[in-house]
Short mmCIF file of C-alpha atoms in Angstrom, two decimals:
data_model
loop_
_atom_site.label_atom_id
_atom_site.label_comp_id
_atom_site.label_asym_id
_atom_site.label_seq_id
_atom_site.Cartn_x
_atom_site.Cartn_y
_atom_site.Cartn_z
CA UNK A 1 201.37 -91.98 22.48
CA UNK A 2 200.70 -94.81 20.03
CA UNK A 3 197.11 -95.25 18.93
CA UNK A 4 197.39 -99.03 19.26
CA UNK A 5 199.18 -100.92 22.05
CA UNK A 6 199.82 -104.66 22.33
CA UNK A 7 198.93 -106.06 25.76
CA UNK A 8 201.15 -108.84 27.00
CA UNK A 9 200.00 -111.87 29.02
CA UNK A 10 201.87 -110.55 32.09
CA UNK A 11 199.43 -107.59 32.14
CA UNK A 12 196.37 -109.45 30.88
CA UNK A 13 196.38 -112.03 33.70
CA UNK A 14 196.28 -109.57 36.65
CA UNK A 15 193.64 -107.53 34.87
CA UNK A 16 191.14 -110.35 35.44
CA UNK A 17 192.36 -111.55 38.85
CA UNK A 18 191.95 -108.86 41.54
CA UNK A 19 193.90 -110.89 44.08
CA UNK A 20 197.14 -110.74 42.09
CA UNK A 21 199.70 -108.20 43.33
CA UNK A 22 200.02 -106.18 40.14
CA UNK A 23 196.28 -105.99 39.52
CA UNK A 24 195.89 -102.31 40.51
CA UNK A 25 198.68 -100.94 38.31
CA UNK A 26 197.73 -103.13 35.33
CA UNK A 27 194.07 -102.21 35.55
CA UNK A 28 194.90 -98.48 35.95
CA UNK A 29 197.22 -98.63 32.94
CA UNK A 30 194.63 -100.31 30.68
CA UNK A 31 191.97 -97.92 31.90
CA UNK A 32 194.14 -94.89 31.11
CA UNK A 33 194.97 -96.18 27.63
CA UNK A 34 191.36 -96.98 26.83
CA UNK A 35 190.22 -93.57 28.09
CA UNK A 36 192.81 -91.94 25.81
CA UNK A 37 191.27 -93.76 22.86
CA UNK A 38 194.14 -96.24 22.43
CA UNK A 39 193.18 -99.55 20.85
CA UNK A 40 194.41 -102.49 22.93
CA UNK A 41 195.47 -105.59 21.01
CA UNK A 42 196.17 -109.17 22.02
CA UNK A 43 196.96 -112.27 19.99
CA UNK A 44 195.99 -115.94 20.05
CA UNK A 45 199.31 -116.72 21.73
CA UNK A 46 198.51 -114.31 24.59
CA UNK A 47 195.01 -115.78 25.03
CA UNK A 48 196.39 -119.32 25.17
CA UNK A 49 199.06 -118.31 27.66
CA UNK A 50 196.45 -116.55 29.79
CA UNK A 51 194.33 -119.70 29.92
CA UNK A 52 197.28 -121.91 30.75
CA UNK A 53 198.53 -119.60 33.51
CA UNK A 54 195.05 -119.14 35.01
CA UNK A 55 194.50 -122.92 35.03
CA UNK A 56 197.77 -123.58 36.78
CA UNK A 57 197.07 -125.11 40.21
CA UNK A 58 200.38 -123.61 41.39
CA UNK A 59 199.02 -120.09 40.87
CA UNK A 60 195.56 -120.19 42.43
CA UNK A 61 194.23 -122.04 45.44
CA UNK A 62 191.88 -124.90 44.71
CA UNK A 63 188.76 -125.61 46.70
CA UNK A 64 188.96 -128.81 48.72
CA UNK A 65 186.38 -131.36 49.74
CA UNK A 66 187.48 -133.68 52.52
CA UNK A 67 191.11 -132.67 51.92
CA UNK A 68 190.93 -133.50 48.23
CA UNK A 69 191.70 -130.60 45.90
CA UNK A 70 189.08 -129.93 43.25
CA UNK A 71 190.19 -128.82 39.78
CA UNK A 72 189.96 -125.09 39.11
CA UNK A 73 186.69 -124.15 37.47
CA UNK A 74 186.83 -124.07 33.70
CA UNK A 75 183.65 -122.19 32.82
CA UNK A 76 184.50 -118.86 34.52
CA UNK A 77 187.84 -118.87 32.71
CA UNK A 78 186.21 -119.61 29.37
CA UNK A 79 183.79 -116.78 30.00
CA UNK A 80 186.75 -114.42 30.40
CA UNK A 81 188.28 -115.71 27.17
CA UNK A 82 184.96 -115.31 25.35
CA UNK A 83 184.57 -111.75 26.61
CA UNK A 84 188.05 -110.66 25.48
CA UNK A 85 187.09 -109.70 21.89
CA UNK A 86 184.67 -107.16 23.38
CA UNK A 87 187.53 -105.36 25.15
CA UNK A 88 190.55 -106.10 22.98
CA UNK A 89 191.34 -106.20 19.30
CA UNK A 90 192.43 -109.76 18.55
CA UNK A 91 195.23 -109.85 16.00
CA UNK A 92 195.80 -113.08 14.10
CA UNK A 93 199.00 -114.79 13.07
CA UNK A 94 199.17 -114.62 9.27
CA UNK A 95 201.85 -116.28 7.18
CA UNK A 96 203.91 -113.09 7.31
CA UNK A 97 204.58 -113.77 11.01
CA UNK A 98 206.13 -117.15 10.19
CA UNK A 99 208.28 -115.48 7.56
CA UNK A 100 209.44 -112.72 9.90
CA UNK A 101 210.10 -114.96 12.92
CA UNK A 102 213.30 -116.63 11.66
CA UNK A 103 214.70 -113.25 10.60
CA UNK A 104 214.14 -111.89 14.11
CA UNK A 105 215.53 -115.03 15.77
CA UNK A 106 218.66 -114.59 13.65
CA UNK A 107 218.98 -110.87 14.29
CA UNK A 108 218.62 -111.12 18.08
CA UNK A 109 220.43 -114.46 18.25
CA UNK A 110 217.53 -115.96 20.14
CA UNK A 111 217.73 -119.53 21.39
CA UNK A 112 215.45 -121.53 23.68
CA UNK A 113 212.44 -120.21 25.51
CA UNK A 114 212.80 -116.59 24.43
CA UNK A 115 211.56 -117.74 21.03
CA UNK A 116 208.06 -117.25 22.46
CA UNK A 117 208.82 -113.55 23.16
CA UNK A 118 210.17 -113.24 19.64
CA UNK A 119 206.95 -114.63 18.22
CA UNK A 120 205.07 -111.87 20.05
CA UNK A 121 207.47 -109.35 18.51
CA UNK A 122 206.93 -110.78 15.02
CA UNK A 123 203.14 -110.65 15.46
CA UNK A 124 203.33 -107.03 16.61
CA UNK A 125 205.55 -105.92 13.74
CA UNK A 126 203.43 -107.64 11.11
CA UNK A 127 200.37 -105.83 12.47
CA UNK A 128 202.15 -102.46 12.64
CA UNK A 129 202.23 -102.36 16.43
CA UNK A 130 205.28 -100.68 17.97
CA UNK A 131 204.33 -100.49 21.69
CA UNK A 132 203.86 -103.34 24.13
CA UNK A 133 202.32 -103.02 27.59
CA UNK A 134 204.21 -105.62 29.61
CA UNK A 135 205.73 -106.41 33.00
CA UNK A 136 208.25 -108.73 31.35
CA UNK A 137 211.59 -106.91 31.13
CA UNK A 138 212.88 -109.39 28.57
CA UNK A 139 211.26 -107.22 25.90
CA UNK A 140 213.98 -104.64 26.57
CA UNK A 141 216.13 -106.81 24.32
CA UNK A 142 213.94 -105.68 21.44
CA UNK A 143 213.89 -102.00 22.43
CA UNK A 144 215.26 -100.95 19.03
CA UNK A 145 211.99 -102.21 17.47
CA UNK A 146 209.34 -101.69 20.14
CA UNK A 147 208.52 -99.30 22.98
CA UNK A 148 207.84 -100.92 26.31
CA UNK A 149 205.12 -99.53 28.50
CA UNK A 150 205.45 -100.94 32.00
CA UNK A 151 202.40 -100.52 34.26
CA UNK A 152 204.74 -100.83 37.25
CA UNK A 153 206.94 -97.93 36.11
CA UNK A 154 203.83 -95.93 35.30
CA UNK A 155 202.36 -96.69 38.74
CA UNK A 156 205.61 -95.64 40.43
CA UNK A 157 205.70 -92.37 38.47
CA UNK A 158 202.12 -91.67 39.46
CA UNK A 159 202.93 -92.25 43.16
CA UNK A 160 205.91 -89.87 42.92
CA UNK A 161 203.80 -87.21 41.25
CA UNK A 162 201.06 -87.44 43.85
CA UNK A 163 203.63 -87.64 46.67
CA UNK B 1 177.25 -111.24 86.30
CA UNK B 2 174.75 -112.65 88.81
CA UNK B 3 173.00 -115.82 87.77
CA UNK B 4 169.38 -115.11 87.07
CA UNK B 5 167.17 -117.58 88.91
CA UNK B 6 164.97 -119.54 86.58
CA UNK B 7 161.30 -119.22 87.44
CA UNK B 8 158.01 -119.59 85.63
CA UNK B 9 158.17 -115.83 84.88
CA UNK B 10 161.66 -115.94 83.39
CA UNK B 11 161.47 -114.91 79.77
CA UNK B 12 162.73 -117.78 77.69
CA UNK B 13 162.81 -118.42 73.98
CA UNK B 14 159.37 -119.56 72.89
CA UNK B 15 160.06 -123.26 72.55
CA UNK B 16 161.33 -123.43 76.14
CA UNK B 17 158.40 -121.36 77.33
CA UNK B 18 156.12 -123.93 75.73
CA UNK B 19 157.96 -126.75 77.44
CA UNK B 20 157.57 -125.06 80.80
CA UNK B 21 153.91 -124.37 80.24
CA UNK B 22 153.28 -128.02 79.46
CA UNK B 23 154.69 -129.03 82.84
CA UNK B 24 151.90 -128.92 85.41
CA UNK B 25 154.08 -128.87 88.48
CA UNK B 26 156.33 -125.96 87.71
CA UNK B 27 159.86 -126.34 86.49
CA UNK B 28 160.62 -129.64 84.82
CA UNK B 29 163.08 -131.92 86.49
CA UNK B 30 166.75 -131.91 85.57
CA UNK B 31 166.67 -135.14 83.61
CA UNK B 32 163.43 -134.40 81.86
CA UNK B 33 164.68 -130.98 80.75
CA UNK B 34 168.03 -132.30 79.56
CA UNK B 35 166.33 -135.00 77.53
CA UNK B 36 163.96 -132.51 75.94
CA UNK B 37 166.82 -130.15 75.11
CA UNK B 38 168.82 -132.90 73.50
CA UNK B 39 165.88 -133.96 71.40
CA UNK B 40 165.31 -130.37 70.30
CA UNK B 41 168.95 -129.91 69.39
CA UNK B 42 169.08 -133.15 67.48
CA UNK B 43 165.98 -132.20 65.50
CA UNK B 44 167.27 -128.73 64.67
CA UNK B 45 170.69 -130.03 63.70
CA UNK B 46 169.05 -132.39 61.23
CA UNK B 47 166.93 -129.58 59.82
CA UNK B 48 169.93 -127.32 59.45
CA UNK B 49 171.95 -130.00 57.72
CA UNK B 50 169.13 -130.62 55.23
CA UNK B 51 168.78 -126.89 54.61
CA UNK B 52 172.46 -126.48 53.94
CA UNK B 53 172.39 -129.30 51.41
CA UNK B 54 169.32 -127.83 49.78
CA UNK B 55 170.82 -124.36 49.51
CA UNK B 56 174.13 -125.66 48.17
CA UNK B 57 172.38 -127.87 45.65
CA UNK B 58 170.10 -125.08 44.46
CA UNK B 59 172.90 -122.55 44.32
CA UNK B 60 175.13 -124.76 42.19
CA UNK B 61 172.22 -125.80 39.97
CA UNK B 62 171.03 -122.29 39.43
CA UNK B 63 174.44 -120.85 38.64
CA UNK B 64 175.05 -123.73 36.21
CA UNK B 65 171.74 -122.99 34.57
CA UNK B 66 172.67 -119.33 34.03
CA UNK B 67 176.11 -120.35 32.78
CA UNK B 68 174.71 -122.91 30.36
CA UNK B 69 172.43 -120.26 28.94
CA UNK B 70 175.51 -118.32 27.91
CA UNK B 71 177.05 -121.31 26.13
CA UNK B 72 174.87 -122.23 23.21
CA UNK B 73 171.81 -121.01 21.38
CA UNK B 74 169.56 -123.85 22.46
CA UNK B 75 170.34 -123.31 26.13
CA UNK B 76 169.97 -119.55 25.63
CA UNK B 77 166.52 -120.06 24.08
CA UNK B 78 165.46 -122.19 27.03
CA UNK B 79 166.77 -119.53 29.36
CA UNK B 80 164.82 -116.84 27.48
CA UNK B 81 161.62 -118.88 27.58
CA UNK B 82 162.11 -119.41 31.23
CA UNK B 83 162.69 -115.73 31.91
CA UNK B 84 159.67 -114.83 29.77
CA UNK B 85 157.44 -117.13 31.79
CA UNK B 86 158.63 -115.68 35.02
CA UNK B 87 160.22 -112.28 35.23
CA UNK B 88 163.94 -112.72 35.85
CA UNK B 89 164.16 -110.29 38.74
CA UNK B 90 161.21 -111.96 40.41
CA UNK B 91 162.79 -115.34 39.95
CA UNK B 92 165.98 -114.23 41.60
CA UNK B 93 163.98 -112.70 44.41
CA UNK B 94 161.97 -115.89 44.79
CA UNK B 95 165.13 -117.95 44.77
CA UNK B 96 166.63 -115.92 47.56
CA UNK B 97 163.34 -115.79 49.38
CA UNK B 98 162.91 -119.56 49.23
CA UNK B 99 166.41 -120.70 49.96
CA UNK B 100 168.28 -118.30 52.16
CA UNK B 101 165.70 -117.17 54.74
CA UNK B 102 164.76 -120.71 55.86
CA UNK B 103 168.40 -121.36 56.55
CA UNK B 104 168.70 -118.07 58.39
CA UNK B 105 165.53 -118.83 60.33
CA UNK B 106 166.74 -122.26 61.32
CA UNK B 107 170.02 -120.78 62.41
CA UNK B 108 168.18 -118.27 64.56
CA UNK B 109 166.24 -121.11 66.19
CA UNK B 110 169.43 -123.01 66.77
CA UNK B 111 170.99 -119.95 68.35
CA UNK B 112 167.96 -119.59 70.61
CA UNK B 113 168.41 -123.21 71.64
CA UNK B 114 171.99 -122.44 72.52
CA UNK B 115 170.99 -119.37 74.44
CA UNK B 116 168.38 -121.41 76.27
CA UNK B 117 170.99 -124.06 77.02
CA UNK B 118 173.26 -121.48 78.61
CA UNK B 119 170.47 -120.05 80.72
CA UNK B 120 169.39 -123.47 81.92
CA UNK B 121 172.97 -124.28 82.70
CA UNK B 122 173.39 -121.02 84.58
CA UNK B 123 170.38 -121.98 86.67
CA UNK B 124 172.02 -125.32 87.42
CA UNK B 125 169.39 -127.36 85.58
CA UNK B 126 171.62 -128.98 82.99
CA UNK B 127 175.28 -129.55 82.22
CA UNK B 128 176.98 -126.21 81.61
CA UNK B 129 179.10 -127.08 78.59
CA UNK B 130 177.59 -126.77 75.17
CA UNK B 131 178.12 -130.07 73.34
CA UNK B 132 181.21 -129.47 71.16
CA UNK B 133 179.41 -130.63 68.02
CA UNK B 134 176.70 -128.08 68.57
CA UNK B 135 179.17 -125.26 69.24
CA UNK B 136 180.99 -126.13 66.06
CA UNK B 137 177.77 -126.30 64.09
CA UNK B 138 176.67 -122.87 65.30
CA UNK B 139 179.95 -121.20 64.31
CA UNK B 140 179.97 -122.93 60.92
CA UNK B 141 176.38 -122.06 60.19
CA UNK B 142 176.83 -118.43 61.07
CA UNK B 143 179.77 -118.13 58.67
CA UNK B 144 177.95 -120.08 55.98
CA UNK B 145 174.91 -117.84 56.05
CA UNK B 146 176.79 -114.56 55.69
CA UNK B 147 178.98 -116.08 52.97
CA UNK B 148 176.02 -117.50 51.08
CA UNK B 149 173.96 -114.34 51.21
CA UNK B 150 176.89 -112.29 49.92
CA UNK B 151 177.87 -114.86 47.29
CA UNK B 152 174.35 -115.32 45.96
CA UNK B 153 173.92 -111.59 45.42
CA UNK B 154 177.36 -111.06 43.87
CA UNK B 155 177.09 -114.12 41.65
CA UNK B 156 173.64 -113.07 40.43
CA UNK B 157 174.82 -109.60 39.54
CA UNK B 158 177.98 -110.68 37.77
CA UNK B 159 176.43 -113.56 35.83
CA UNK B 160 173.62 -111.39 34.62
CA UNK B 161 175.79 -108.42 33.71
CA UNK B 162 178.32 -110.60 31.87
CA UNK B 163 175.67 -112.49 29.94
CA UNK B 164 173.78 -109.34 29.05
CA UNK B 165 176.85 -107.38 27.93
CA UNK B 166 178.21 -110.28 25.89
CA UNK B 167 174.92 -110.53 24.09
CA UNK B 168 174.72 -106.75 23.53
CA UNK B 169 178.34 -106.78 22.37
CA UNK B 170 177.41 -109.11 19.50
CA UNK B 171 174.95 -106.52 18.23
CA UNK B 172 176.80 -103.26 18.79
CA UNK B 173 180.09 -101.85 20.06
CA UNK B 174 180.07 -101.65 23.85
CA UNK B 175 180.69 -98.24 25.41
CA UNK B 176 183.86 -97.81 27.46
CA UNK B 177 181.91 -98.04 30.71
CA UNK B 178 180.24 -101.24 29.53
CA UNK B 179 183.58 -102.72 28.53
CA UNK B 180 185.05 -102.12 31.99
CA UNK B 181 181.87 -103.39 33.64
CA UNK B 182 182.23 -106.57 31.59
CA UNK B 183 185.85 -107.02 32.66
CA UNK B 184 184.79 -106.60 36.30
CA UNK B 185 181.84 -108.97 35.91
CA UNK B 186 183.93 -111.82 34.52
CA UNK B 187 186.93 -111.21 36.83
CA UNK B 188 187.62 -113.93 39.37
CA UNK B 189 188.42 -113.38 43.04
CA UNK B 190 190.44 -116.56 43.25
CA UNK B 191 192.86 -116.70 46.13
CA UNK B 192 196.47 -116.65 45.04
CA UNK B 193 198.67 -119.54 46.03
CA UNK B 194 201.84 -118.16 44.48
CA UNK B 195 202.33 -114.99 42.44
CA UNK B 196 203.11 -116.08 38.87
CA UNK B 197 206.35 -114.97 37.26
CA UNK B 198 205.99 -112.06 34.84
CA UNK B 199 208.65 -113.57 32.54
CA UNK B 200 207.33 -115.54 29.60
CA UNK B 201 210.53 -117.57 29.57
CA UNK B 202 209.55 -118.99 32.99
CA UNK B 203 206.20 -120.24 31.76
CA UNK B 204 207.44 -122.69 29.18
CA UNK B 205 209.27 -125.94 29.73
CA UNK B 206 212.40 -126.89 27.85
CA UNK B 207 210.24 -128.89 25.48
CA UNK B 208 208.39 -125.71 24.49
CA UNK B 209 205.16 -126.56 26.32
#
């Protein structure tokens, strides 16, 4: 097992929202990794995506007053963001990431929205990370460069073992 | 169930007992009793409404205060001074003591009024149906009290734990247990409207935003 694992937004979000479906498997996966002494890393991109997703009124129900929806609370979300460096290693995006990105886009012939996945890959490689904990199967396209650790697959294996 | 006849000896909630005792010629008349009951209900409804507003106001204000203290040094200093003046645990206790029990007490009185109403009605002294507004108020209040009591306790715990661990975390590495406790303390039980896609490609628009 790698001694450092990159945690993707798809796993980060349910880790802080118990009502989301994949919360249990994501939390169990992070707990297992931490207990095994694995360092968990996230990047600025992941933090920004987390905040955007958590703020999305399509994801969470908003409180209403006289049938008018109130905006989702900002402070509790910011508190989560502020607490992240105490749980995760935050890796930055040095110039080397910008240099590597076009090479990866060329290699994997990436166009459109998957550029954002490729930026995650570039960040990981620059920081020497070769394993990503993610629910997003699109990372399988980069399986020659990174290992994908899926909390769902891990959860399923665990159920089979205990069954 | 047989209807219990209402007599001077019938055990009634205290405020009705007092009403009966004040009446020199035995049971009060139908109209007199109904008028008294309506006045009582109206008074209690007003009290309850004021209490709810007070509790909501204090709850929001207090939670904001704790939150602010986590935001900047000046607010944190004020928070520290405040907690030095009055022990934090005591303050929380006082807060709960001051705000929640009066609401609970008023609700209990209101419920006794309702019970009294039903008994009077069963004895044929007043109209049998509980006014719809009152029935609604009772159900709402009951739910509000259990929700508030639970929320106040949970919110206190989580705010305090999060604030404390974030402060400790600036001075030393948190232990694994503390790290997980922090994640739990800041986690949000927001109800899910729609499960978000796990694909990053679904989160961005064509313009990259």
